[in-house]
Amino acid sequence: METVTTDRCYGCGKEIGYYATGSGLRSDGGISIGLPGTLCADCAPKVAERVANPPGPVRVPEITEKAAAEALDAGDFVRPTEDAALFFAKLFPRSAAVLSAAGNFMHASGLKKTAHLFYSDRLEQTDDPAFMKLNYAAICQMDGNPERGLELMKQVPASTPLYTIIMGNLLKDVGLWDRAAENWRQAMTLHPRHPVAYMTLGFYLAQVLGDYPAAEDHFRRCCAAFPENRQFRAYLGDSLFFQDRKADALRTYLEAQGLPRSGRDADAFEMSLNAMIEECRKALPE
């Protein structure tokens, strides 16, 4: 059964109708495309010339910078990665939010060289160069070039969102662990719902310093902030295990096992967790 609905042309704002038939759209005085949505007959030729071949089935009534960035973060496109990223970049050629999302999308999709070139060409050509440089510094860190990342961060104000997280990761990669930890502690206060700083500070306490009592305190704080995160619960178990508190560690590992699985490494993490559970059971009396 066909459903008649209305939308506004994102080009001129005029209200137009269309019929939704299953997953397809038949226009009534307009043209519907995968993204940005619906165009009236007057606007369609102008927009098609500028943004031909939209990348995939992204459905939004009005294309905005926020919607474009979110679409790139989701990365669910039919067309090739570079085409999709460049489509949004042409729509918002000066938006740091959109351009950084496009660069990150290409990088995450394996087009690392293309992503570096994309960032390098646009660092100063946006409405927020500091935000672009911050994101590019993170890309450099992930690709094993923290020195380049630190050079970029010299041009980024410390008040920029996520500055302390990215700066901490860069400092860690050049061996400045104490300064990195200072940044992660600040990040936990500034960004209490962002797990990366919690995770990296915990690694520092447990794996670098070997301070398991401090790691235990830290991961208890992590579990309070992220009660459904099984990694934090398991790392709390590790801090107990290496204090020779095997019974407490076993209880904590079993709690972690009951929490939701997530992430691409879920299977590998499950194997590691099961191995630690077995180690505890071997160490404990029957």
CSV table of N, CA, C and O in Angstrom, one decimal, residues 77-200:
chain,number,residue,atom,x,y,z
A,77,PHE,N,27.5,3.1,3.4
A,77,PHE,CA,27.3,3.6,2.0
A,77,PHE,C,27.4,2.5,1.0
A,77,PHE,O,28.2,1.5,1.2
A,78,VAL,N,26.7,2.7,-0.1
A,78,VAL,CA,26.8,1.7,-1.2
A,78,VAL,C,28.0,2.0,-2.1
A,78,VAL,O,28.7,1.1,-2.6
A,79,ARG,N,28.2,3.3,-2.3
A,79,ARG,CA,29.3,3.7,-3.2
A,79,ARG,C,30.6,3.5,-2.6
A,79,ARG,O,30.7,3.4,-1.3
A,80,PRO,N,31.8,3.5,-3.3
A,80,PRO,CA,33.1,3.4,-2.7
A,80,PRO,C,33.4,4.4,-1.7
A,80,PRO,O,32.9,5.5,-1.8
A,81,THR,N,34.3,4.1,-0.8
A,81,THR,CA,34.6,4.9,0.4
A,81,THR,C,35.0,6.4,-0.1
A,81,THR,O,34.5,7.3,0.5
A,82,GLU,N,35.9,6.4,-1.0
A,82,GLU,CA,36.5,7.8,-1.3
A,82,GLU,C,35.4,8.6,-2.0
A,82,GLU,O,35.2,9.8,-1.7
A,83,ASP,N,34.5,8.0,-2.8
A,83,ASP,CA,33.4,8.7,-3.5
A,83,ASP,C,32.5,9.3,-2.4
A,83,ASP,O,32.0,10.4,-2.5
A,84,ALA,N,32.1,8.5,-1.4
A,84,ALA,CA,31.2,8.9,-0.4
A,84,ALA,C,31.8,10.1,0.4
A,84,ALA,O,31.1,11.1,0.7
A,85,ALA,N,33.1,9.9,0.8
A,85,ALA,CA,33.7,11.0,1.6
A,85,ALA,C,33.8,12.3,0.8
A,85,ALA,O,33.5,13.4,1.3
A,86,LEU,N,34.1,12.2,-0.5
A,86,LEU,CA,34.3,13.4,-1.3
A,86,LEU,C,32.9,14.1,-1.6
A,86,LEU,O,32.8,15.3,-1.8
A,87,PHE,N,31.9,13.2,-1.7
A,87,PHE,CA,30.5,13.8,-1.8
A,87,PHE,C,30.2,14.8,-0.7
A,87,PHE,O,29.7,15.9,-1.0
A,88,PHE,N,30.4,14.4,0.5
A,88,PHE,CA,30.1,15.2,1.7
A,88,PHE,C,31.1,16.4,1.7
A,88,PHE,O,30.7,17.5,2.1
A,89,ALA,N,32.3,16.2,1.3
A,89,ALA,CA,33.3,17.3,1.3
A,89,ALA,C,32.9,18.4,0.3
A,89,ALA,O,33.2,19.6,0.6
A,90,LYS,N,32.4,18.0,-0.8
A,90,LYS,CA,31.9,19.0,-1.8
A,90,LYS,C,30.7,19.7,-1.3
A,90,LYS,O,30.5,20.9,-1.6
A,91,LEU,N,29.8,19.1,-0.5
A,91,LEU,CA,28.7,19.7,0.0
A,91,LEU,C,29.1,20.8,1.1
A,91,LEU,O,28.5,21.9,1.1
A,92,PHE,N,30.0,20.5,1.9
A,92,PHE,CA,30.5,21.3,3.0
A,92,PHE,C,32.0,21.5,3.0
A,92,PHE,O,32.7,21.0,3.8
A,93,PRO,N,32.5,22.3,2.0
A,93,PRO,CA,33.9,22.3,1.7
A,93,PRO,C,34.7,23.1,2.8
A,93,PRO,O,35.9,23.0,2.8
A,94,ARG,N,34.0,23.8,3.7
A,94,ARG,CA,34.8,24.5,4.8
A,94,ARG,C,34.4,24.0,6.2
A,94,ARG,O,34.9,24.5,7.2
A,95,SER,N,33.6,23.0,6.3
A,95,SER,CA,33.2,22.5,7.6
A,95,SER,C,34.2,21.5,8.2
A,95,SER,O,34.4,20.4,7.7
A,96,ALA,N,34.8,21.9,9.3
A,96,ALA,CA,35.8,21.1,9.9
A,96,ALA,C,35.2,19.8,10.4
A,96,ALA,O,35.8,18.7,10.4
A,97,ALA,N,34.0,19.9,10.9
A,97,ALA,CA,33.3,18.7,11.4
A,97,ALA,C,33.1,17.7,10.3
A,97,ALA,O,33.3,16.5,10.5
A,98,VAL,N,32.6,18.1,9.2
A,98,VAL,CA,32.4,17.2,8.0
A,98,VAL,C,33.7,16.7,7.4
A,98,VAL,O,33.8,15.5,7.2
A,99,LEU,N,34.6,17.6,7.2
A,99,LEU,CA,35.9,17.2,6.6
A,99,LEU,C,36.7,16.2,7.5
A,99,LEU,O,37.3,15.3,6.9
A,100,SER,N,36.7,16.5,8.8
A,100,SER,CA,37.4,15.5,9.6
A,100,SER,C,36.7,14.2,9.7
A,100,SER,O,37.4,13.1,9.7
A,101,ALA,N,35.4,14.2,9.7
A,101,ALA,CA,34.7,12.9,9.6
A,101,ALA,C,34.9,12.2,8.3
A,101,ALA,O,35.1,11.0,8.3
A,102,ALA,N,35.1,12.9,7.2
A,102,ALA,CA,35.4,12.3,5.9
A,102,ALA,C,36.8,11.7,5.9
A,102,ALA,O,37.0,10.6,5.5
A,103,GLY,N,37.7,12.5,6.5
A,103,GLY,CA,39.1,11.9,6.6
A,103,GLY,C,39.2,10.7,7.5
A,103,GLY,O,39.9,9.7,7.1
A,104,ASN,N,38.5,10.8,8.6
A,104,ASN,CA,38.5,9.6,9.5
A,104,ASN,C,37.8,8.4,8.9
A,104,ASN,O,38.3,7.3,9.1
A,105,PHE,N,36.8,8.7,8.2
A,105,PHE,CA,36.1,7.6,7.5
A,105,PHE,C,37.0,6.9,6.5
A,105,PHE,O,37.1,5.6,6.4
A,106,MET,N,37.7,7.6,5.7
A,106,MET,CA,38.6,7.0,4.7
A,106,MET,C,39.7,6.2,5.4
A,106,MET,O,40.1,5.1,5.0
A,107,HIS,N,40.2,6.8,6.5
A,107,HIS,CA,41.3,6.2,7.3
A,107,HIS,C,40.8,4.9,7.9
A,107,HIS,O,41.5,3.8,7.8
A,108,ALA,N,39.7,4.9,8.5
A,108,ALA,CA,39.1,3.7,9.1
A,108,ALA,C,38.8,2.6,8.1
A,108,ALA,O,38.8,1.4,8.4
A,109,SER,N,38.5,3.0,6.9
A,109,SER,CA,38.2,2.1,5.8
A,109,SER,C,39.5,1.5,5.1
A,109,SER,O,39.3,0.7,4.2
A,110,GLY,N,40.6,1.9,5.6
A,110,GLY,CA,41.9,1.4,5.0
A,110,GLY,C,42.6,2.3,4.0
A,110,GLY,O,43.7,1.9,3.5
A,111,LEU,N,42.0,3.4,3.7
A,111,LEU,CA,42.6,4.3,2.7
A,111,LEU,C,43.5,5.3,3.4
A,111,LEU,O,43.2,6.5,3.4
A,112,LYS,N,44.5,4.8,4.1
A,112,LYS,CA,45.3,5.6,5.0
A,112,LYS,C,46.1,6.7,4.2
A,112,LYS,O,46.1,7.9,4.6
A,113,LYS,N,46.7,6.4,3.1
A,113,LYS,CA,47.4,7.4,2.4
A,113,LYS,C,46.5,8.5,1.8
A,113,LYS,O,46.8,9.7,1.9
A,114,THR,N,45.3,8.1,1.3
A,114,THR,CA,44.3,9.0,0.8
A,114,THR,C,43.9,9.9,1.9
A,114,THR,O,43.7,11.1,1.8
A,115,ALA,N,43.7,9.4,3.1
A,115,ALA,CA,43.2,10.1,4.3
A,115,ALA,C,44.2,11.2,4.7
A,115,ALA,O,43.9,12.3,5.0
A,116,HIS,N,45.5,10.8,4.7
A,116,HIS,CA,46.6,11.8,5.0
A,116,HIS,C,46.6,12.9,4.0
A,116,HIS,O,46.8,14.1,4.4
A,117,LEU,N,46.5,12.6,2.7
A,117,LEU,CA,46.5,13.6,1.7
A,117,LEU,C,45.3,14.5,1.8
A,117,LEU,O,45.4,15.7,1.7
A,118,PHE,N,44.2,13.9,2.1
A,118,PHE,CA,42.9,14.7,2.3
A,118,PHE,C,43.1,15.7,3.4
A,118,PHE,O,42.7,16.9,3.3
A,119,TYR,N,43.6,15.2,4.6
A,119,TYR,CA,43.8,16.1,5.7
A,119,TYR,C,44.8,17.2,5.4
A,119,TYR,O,44.6,18.4,5.6
A,120,SER,N,45.9,16.8,4.8
A,120,SER,CA,47.0,17.8,4.6
A,120,SER,C,46.6,18.9,3.7
A,120,SER,O,47.0,20.1,3.8
A,121,ASP,N,45.7,18.6,2.7
A,121,ASP,CA,45.3,19.6,1.7
A,121,ASP,C,44.3,20.6,2.3
A,121,ASP,O,44.0,21.6,1.7
A,122,ARG,N,43.7,20.2,3.5
A,122,ARG,CA,42.6,21.0,4.0
A,122,ARG,C,42.8,21.6,5.4
A,122,ARG,O,41.8,22.2,6.0
A,123,LEU,N,43.9,21.4,6.0
A,123,LEU,CA,44.1,21.8,7.4
A,123,LEU,C,43.8,23.3,7.6
A,123,LEU,O,43.2,23.6,8.7
A,124,GLU,N,44.1,24.1,6.7
A,124,GLU,CA,43.9,25.6,6.9
A,124,GLU,C,42.7,26.1,6.1
A,124,GLU,O,42.4,27.3,6.2
A,125,GLN,N,42.0,25.2,5.4
A,125,GLN,CA,40.9,25.7,4.5
A,125,GLN,C,39.5,25.4,5.1
A,125,GLN,O,38.6,25.2,4.4
A,126,THR,N,39.4,25.5,6.5
A,126,THR,CA,38.2,25.1,7.1
A,126,THR,C,37.7,26.2,8.1
A,126,THR,O,38.5,27.2,8.3
A,127,ASP,N,36.5,26.1,8.6
A,127,ASP,CA,36.0,27.0,9.6
A,127,ASP,C,36.6,26.8,11.0
A,127,ASP,O,36.3,27.6,11.9
A,128,ASP,N,37.3,25.7,11.2
A,128,ASP,CA,37.9,25.5,12.5
A,128,ASP,C,39.2,24.7,12.3
A,128,ASP,O,39.3,23.5,12.5
A,129,PRO,N,40.3,25.4,11.9
A,129,PRO,CA,41.6,24.7,11.7
A,129,PRO,C,42.1,23.9,12.9
A,129,PRO,O,42.7,22.8,12.7
A,130,ALA,N,41.8,24.4,14.1
A,130,ALA,CA,42.3,23.7,15.3
A,130,ALA,C,41.7,22.3,15.4
A,130,ALA,O,42.3,21.3,15.7
A,131,PHE,N,40.4,22.3,15.1
A,131,PHE,CA,39.7,21.0,15.2
A,131,PHE,C,40.2,20.0,14.2
A,131,PHE,O,40.4,18.8,14.4
A,132,MET,N,40.5,20.5,13.0
A,132,MET,CA,41.1,19.7,11.9
A,132,MET,C,42.4,19.1,12.3
A,132,MET,O,42.8,17.9,12.2
A,133,LYS,N,43.3,20.0,12.9
A,133,LYS,CA,44.6,19.6,13.3
A,133,LYS,C,44.6,18.6,14.4
A,133,LYS,O,45.4,17.7,14.5
A,134,LEU,N,43.6,18.8,15.4
A,134,LEU,CA,43.5,17.8,16.5
A,134,LEU,C,43.1,16.4,15.9
A,134,LEU,O,43.7,15.4,16.3
A,135,ASN,N,42.2,16.4,15.0
A,135,ASN,CA,41.8,15.1,14.4
A,135,ASN,C,42.9,14.5,13.6
A,135,ASN,O,43.2,13.3,13.6
A,136,TYR,N,43.7,15.3,12.9
A,136,TYR,CA,44.8,14.8,12.1
A,136,TYR,C,45.9,14.3,13.0
A,136,TYR,O,46.6,13.3,12.7
A,137,ALA,N,46.1,15.0,14.1
A,137,ALA,CA,47.1,14.5,15.1
A,137,ALA,C,46.8,13.1,15.6
A,137,ALA,O,47.7,12.3,15.8
A,138,ALA,N,45.5,12.9,15.8
A,138,ALA,CA,45.1,11.5,16.2
A,138,ALA,C,45.3,10.5,15.2
A,138,ALA,O,45.8,9.4,15.5
A,139,ILE,N,45.1,10.9,13.9
A,139,ILE,CA,45.4,9.9,12.8
A,139,ILE,C,46.9,9.6,12.7
A,139,ILE,O,47.3,8.5,12.6
A,140,CYS,N,47.7,10.7,12.9
A,140,CYS,CA,49.2,10.5,12.9
A,140,CYS,C,49.6,9.6,14.0
A,140,CYS,O,50.5,8.7,13.9
A,141,GLN,N,49.0,9.7,15.2
A,141,GLN,CA,49.3,8.9,16.3
A,141,GLN,C,49.0,7.4,16.0
A,141,GLN,O,49.8,6.5,16.3
A,142,MET,N,47.8,7.2,15.4
A,142,MET,CA,47.4,5.8,15.1
A,142,MET,C,48.3,5.2,14.1
A,142,MET,O,48.5,4.0,14.1
A,143,ASP,N,48.9,6.0,13.2
A,143,ASP,CA,49.8,5.5,12.2
A,143,ASP,C,51.3,5.5,12.5
A,143,ASP,O,52.1,5.4,11.7
A,144,GLY,N,51.6,5.7,13.8
A,144,GLY,CA,52.9,5.5,14.3
A,144,GLY,C,53.8,6.7,14.1
A,144,GLY,O,55.1,6.6,14.0
A,145,ASN,N,53.2,7.9,13.9
A,145,ASN,CA,54.0,9.1,13.7
A,145,ASN,C,53.6,10.2,14.8
A,145,ASN,O,53.1,11.2,14.5
A,146,PRO,N,53.9,9.9,16.1
A,146,PRO,CA,53.5,10.8,17.2
A,146,PRO,C,54.2,12.1,17.1
A,146,PRO,O,53.7,13.2,17.5
A,147,GLU,N,55.4,12.1,16.5
A,147,GLU,CA,56.2,13.4,16.4
A,147,GLU,C,55.4,14.4,15.6
A,147,GLU,O,55.3,15.6,15.9
A,148,ARG,N,54.9,13.9,14.4
A,148,ARG,CA,54.1,14.8,13.6
A,148,ARG,C,52.8,15.3,14.3
A,148,ARG,O,52.4,16.4,14.2
A,149,GLY,N,52.2,14.3,15.1
A,149,GLY,CA,51.0,14.7,15.8
A,149,GLY,C,51.3,15.8,16.9
A,149,GLY,O,50.5,16.7,17.0
A,150,LEU,N,52.4,15.7,17.5
A,150,LEU,CA,52.8,16.7,18.6
A,150,LEU,C,53.1,18.0,17.9
A,150,LEU,O,52.8,19.1,18.5
A,151,GLU,N,53.7,18.0,16.7
A,151,GLU,CA,53.9,19.3,16.0
A,151,GLU,C,52.5,20.0,15.7
A,151,GLU,O,52.4,21.2,15.8
A,152,LEU,N,51.6,19.2,15.3
A,152,LEU,CA,50.2,19.7,15.0
A,152,LEU,C,49.6,20.2,16.2
A,152,LEU,O,48.9,21.3,16.2
A,153,MET,N,49.8,19.5,17.4
A,153,MET,CA,49.1,19.9,18.6
A,153,MET,C,49.6,21.3,19.1
A,153,MET,O,48.9,21.9,19.9
A,154,LYS,N,50.8,21.7,18.7
A,154,LYS,CA,51.3,23.0,19.1
A,154,LYS,C,50.4,24.1,18.6
A,154,LYS,O,50.4,25.2,19.1
A,155,GLN,N,49.7,23.8,17.6
A,155,GLN,CA,48.8,24.8,17.0
A,155,GLN,C,47.3,24.7,17.4
A,155,GLN,O,46.4,25.3,16.8
A,156,VAL,N,47.1,23.8,18.4
A,156,VAL,CA,45.7,23.5,18.9
A,156,VAL,C,45.6,24.0,20.3
A,156,VAL,O,46.3,23.6,21.2
A,157,PRO,N,44.6,24.9,20.6
A,157,PRO,CA,44.4,25.4,21.9
A,157,PRO,C,44.0,24.2,22.9
A,157,PRO,O,43.3,23.3,22.5
A,158,ALA,N,44.5,24.3,24.1
A,158,ALA,CA,44.2,23.2,25.1
A,158,ALA,C,42.8,23.1,25.4
A,158,ALA,O,42.3,22.1,25.9
A,159,SER,N,42.0,24.2,25.1
A,159,SER,CA,40.6,24.2,25.4
A,159,SER,C,39.8,23.4,24.3
A,159,SER,O,38.6,23.2,24.5
A,160,THR,N,40.4,23.0,23.2
A,160,THR,CA,39.7,22.2,22.2
A,160,THR,C,39.2,20.9,22.7
A,160,THR,O,39.9,20.2,23.4
A,161,PRO,N,37.9,20.6,22.5
A,161,PRO,CA,37.4,19.3,22.9
A,161,PRO,C,38.3,18.1,22.6
A,161,PRO,O,38.8,18.0,21.5
A,162,LEU,N,38.5,17.2,23.5
A,162,LEU,CA,39.3,16.0,23.4
A,162,LEU,C,40.8,16.2,23.4
A,162,LEU,O,41.5,15.3,23.1
A,163,TYR,N,41.2,17.5,23.6
A,163,TYR,CA,42.6,17.8,23.5
A,163,TYR,C,43.4,16.9,24.5
A,163,TYR,O,44.5,16.3,24.1
A,164,THR,N,43.0,16.8,25.7
A,164,THR,CA,43.7,16.0,26.7
A,164,THR,C,43.8,14.5,26.4
A,164,THR,O,44.9,13.9,26.7
A,165,ILE,N,42.8,14.0,25.8
A,165,ILE,CA,42.9,12.6,25.4
A,165,ILE,C,43.9,12.3,24.3
A,165,ILE,O,44.8,11.5,24.4
A,166,ILE,N,43.9,13.1,23.3
A,166,ILE,CA,44.8,13.0,22.2
A,166,ILE,C,46.2,13.3,22.5
A,166,ILE,O,47.2,12.6,22.2
A,167,MET,N,46.4,14.4,23.3
A,167,MET,CA,47.7,14.8,23.8
A,167,MET,C,48.3,13.7,24.6
A,167,MET,O,49.5,13.3,24.5
A,168,GLY,N,47.5,13.1,25.5
A,168,GLY,CA,48.0,12.0,26.4
A,168,GLY,C,48.5,10.8,25.5
A,168,GLY,O,49.5,10.3,25.8
A,169,ASN,N,47.7,10.5,24.5
A,169,ASN,CA,48.1,9.3,23.7
A,169,ASN,C,49.4,9.6,22.9
A,169,ASN,O,50.2,8.7,22.7
A,170,LEU,N,49.5,10.8,22.4
A,170,LEU,CA,50.8,11.2,21.7
A,170,LEU,C,52.0,11.2,22.6
A,170,LEU,O,53.0,10.7,22.3
A,171,LEU,N,51.8,11.7,23.8
A,171,LEU,CA,52.9,11.8,24.8
A,171,LEU,C,53.4,10.3,25.2
A,171,LEU,O,54.5,10.0,25.3
A,172,LYS,N,52.4,9.5,25.3
A,172,LYS,CA,52.7,8.1,25.7
A,172,LYS,C,53.5,7.4,24.6
A,172,LYS,O,54.5,6.7,24.9
A,173,ASP,N,53.2,7.8,23.3
A,173,ASP,CA,53.9,7.1,22.2
A,173,ASP,C,55.4,7.6,22.1
A,173,ASP,O,56.2,7.0,21.3
A,174,VAL,N,55.7,8.7,22.7
A,174,VAL,CA,57.1,9.2,22.7
A,174,VAL,C,57.8,8.9,24.0
A,174,VAL,O,58.8,9.5,24.3
A,175,GLY,N,57.1,8.1,24.9
A,175,GLY,CA,57.7,7.7,26.1
A,175,GLY,C,57.5,8.6,27.3
A,175,GLY,O,58.1,8.3,28.4
A,176,LEU,N,56.8,9.6,27.1
A,176,LEU,CA,56.6,10.6,28.3
A,176,LEU,C,55.3,10.2,29.0
A,176,LEU,O,54.3,10.9,29.0
A,177,TRP,N,55.4,9.1,29.7
A,177,TRP,CA,54.3,8.5,30.4
A,177,TRP,C,53.7,9.3,31.5
A,177,TRP,O,52.5,9.4,31.7
A,178,ASP,N,54.5,10.0,32.3
A,178,ASP,CA,54.0,10.8,33.4
A,178,ASP,C,53.2,11.9,32.9
A,178,ASP,O,52.1,12.2,33.4
A,179,ARG,N,53.7,12.6,31.9
A,179,ARG,CA,52.9,13.7,31.3
A,179,ARG,C,51.6,13.2,30.6
A,179,ARG,O,50.6,13.9,30.7
A,180,ALA,N,51.7,12.0,30.0
A,180,ALA,CA,50.5,11.4,29.4
A,180,ALA,C,49.5,11.2,30.5
A,180,ALA,O,48.3,11.5,30.3
A,181,ALA,N,49.9,10.6,31.6
A,181,ALA,CA,48.9,10.3,32.7
A,181,ALA,C,48.3,11.6,33.2
A,181,ALA,O,47.1,11.6,33.5
A,182,GLU,N,49.0,12.7,33.3
A,182,GLU,CA,48.4,13.9,33.7
A,182,GLU,C,47.3,14.3,32.8
A,182,GLU,O,46.2,14.8,33.2
A,183,ASN,N,47.5,14.2,31.5
A,183,ASN,CA,46.5,14.5,30.5
A,183,ASN,C,45.3,13.6,30.6
A,183,ASN,O,44.1,14.1,30.5
A,184,TRP,N,45.5,12.3,30.8
A,184,TRP,CA,44.4,11.4,30.9
A,184,TRP,C,43.6,11.7,32.2
A,184,TRP,O,42.3,11.6,32.1
A,185,ARG,N,44.2,12.0,33.3
A,185,ARG,CA,43.5,12.4,34.5
A,185,ARG,C,42.6,13.6,34.3
A,185,ARG,O,41.4,13.7,34.7
A,186,GLN,N,43.1,14.6,33.6
A,186,GLN,CA,42.3,15.8,33.2
A,186,GLN,C,41.2,15.4,32.3
A,186,GLN,O,40.0,15.9,32.5
A,187,ALA,N,41.4,14.5,31.4
A,187,ALA,CA,40.4,14.1,30.4
A,187,ALA,C,39.2,13.4,31.2
A,187,ALA,O,38.1,13.5,30.8
A,188,MET,N,39.5,12.6,32.2
A,188,MET,CA,38.5,11.9,32.9
A,188,MET,C,37.5,12.9,33.6
A,188,MET,O,36.4,12.6,33.8
A,189,THR,N,38.1,14.1,34.0
A,189,THR,CA,37.2,15.1,34.6
A,189,THR,C,36.5,15.9,33.5
A,189,THR,O,35.3,16.2,33.6
A,190,LEU,N,37.2,16.2,32.4
A,190,LEU,CA,36.6,17.0,31.3
A,190,LEU,C,35.6,16.2,30.5
A,190,LEU,O,34.6,16.7,30.0
A,191,HIS,N,35.9,14.9,30.3
A,191,HIS,CA,35.1,14.0,29.5
A,191,HIS,C,34.7,12.8,30.2
A,191,HIS,O,35.2,11.7,29.9
A,192,PRO,N,33.9,12.9,31.2
A,192,PRO,CA,33.6,11.7,32.1
A,192,PRO,C,32.9,10.5,31.4
A,192,PRO,O,32.9,9.4,31.9
A,193,ARG,N,32.3,10.8,30.2
A,193,ARG,CA,31.7,9.7,29.5
A,193,ARG,C,32.5,9.1,28.4
A,193,ARG,O,32.0,8.4,27.6
A,194,HIS,N,33.7,9.5,28.3
A,194,HIS,CA,34.6,9.1,27.2
A,194,HIS,C,35.6,8.0,27.8
A,194,HIS,O,36.4,8.3,28.6
A,195,PRO,N,35.5,6.7,27.3
A,195,PRO,CA,36.2,5.7,28.0
A,195,PRO,C,37.7,5.6,27.7
A,195,PRO,O,38.4,4.9,28.4
A,196,VAL,N,38.2,6.3,26.6
A,196,VAL,CA,39.5,6.1,26.2
A,196,VAL,C,40.5,6.5,27.3
A,196,VAL,O,41.5,5.8,27.6
A,197,ALA,N,40.3,7.7,27.9
A,197,ALA,CA,41.3,8.1,28.9
A,197,ALA,C,41.3,7.2,30.1
A,197,ALA,O,42.3,6.9,30.7
A,198,TYR,N,40.1,6.7,30.5
A,198,TYR,CA,40.1,5.7,31.6
A,198,TYR,C,40.9,4.5,31.3
A,198,TYR,O,41.6,4.0,32.1
A,199,MET,N,40.7,4.0,30.0
A,199,MET,CA,41.4,2.8,29.6
A,199,MET,C,42.9,3.0,29.6
A,199,MET,O,43.7,2.1,30.1
A,200,THR,N,43.4,4.0,29.0
A,200,THR,CA,44.8,4.3,28.9
A,200,THR,C,45.5,4.5,30.2
A,200,THR,O,46.6,4.1,30.5
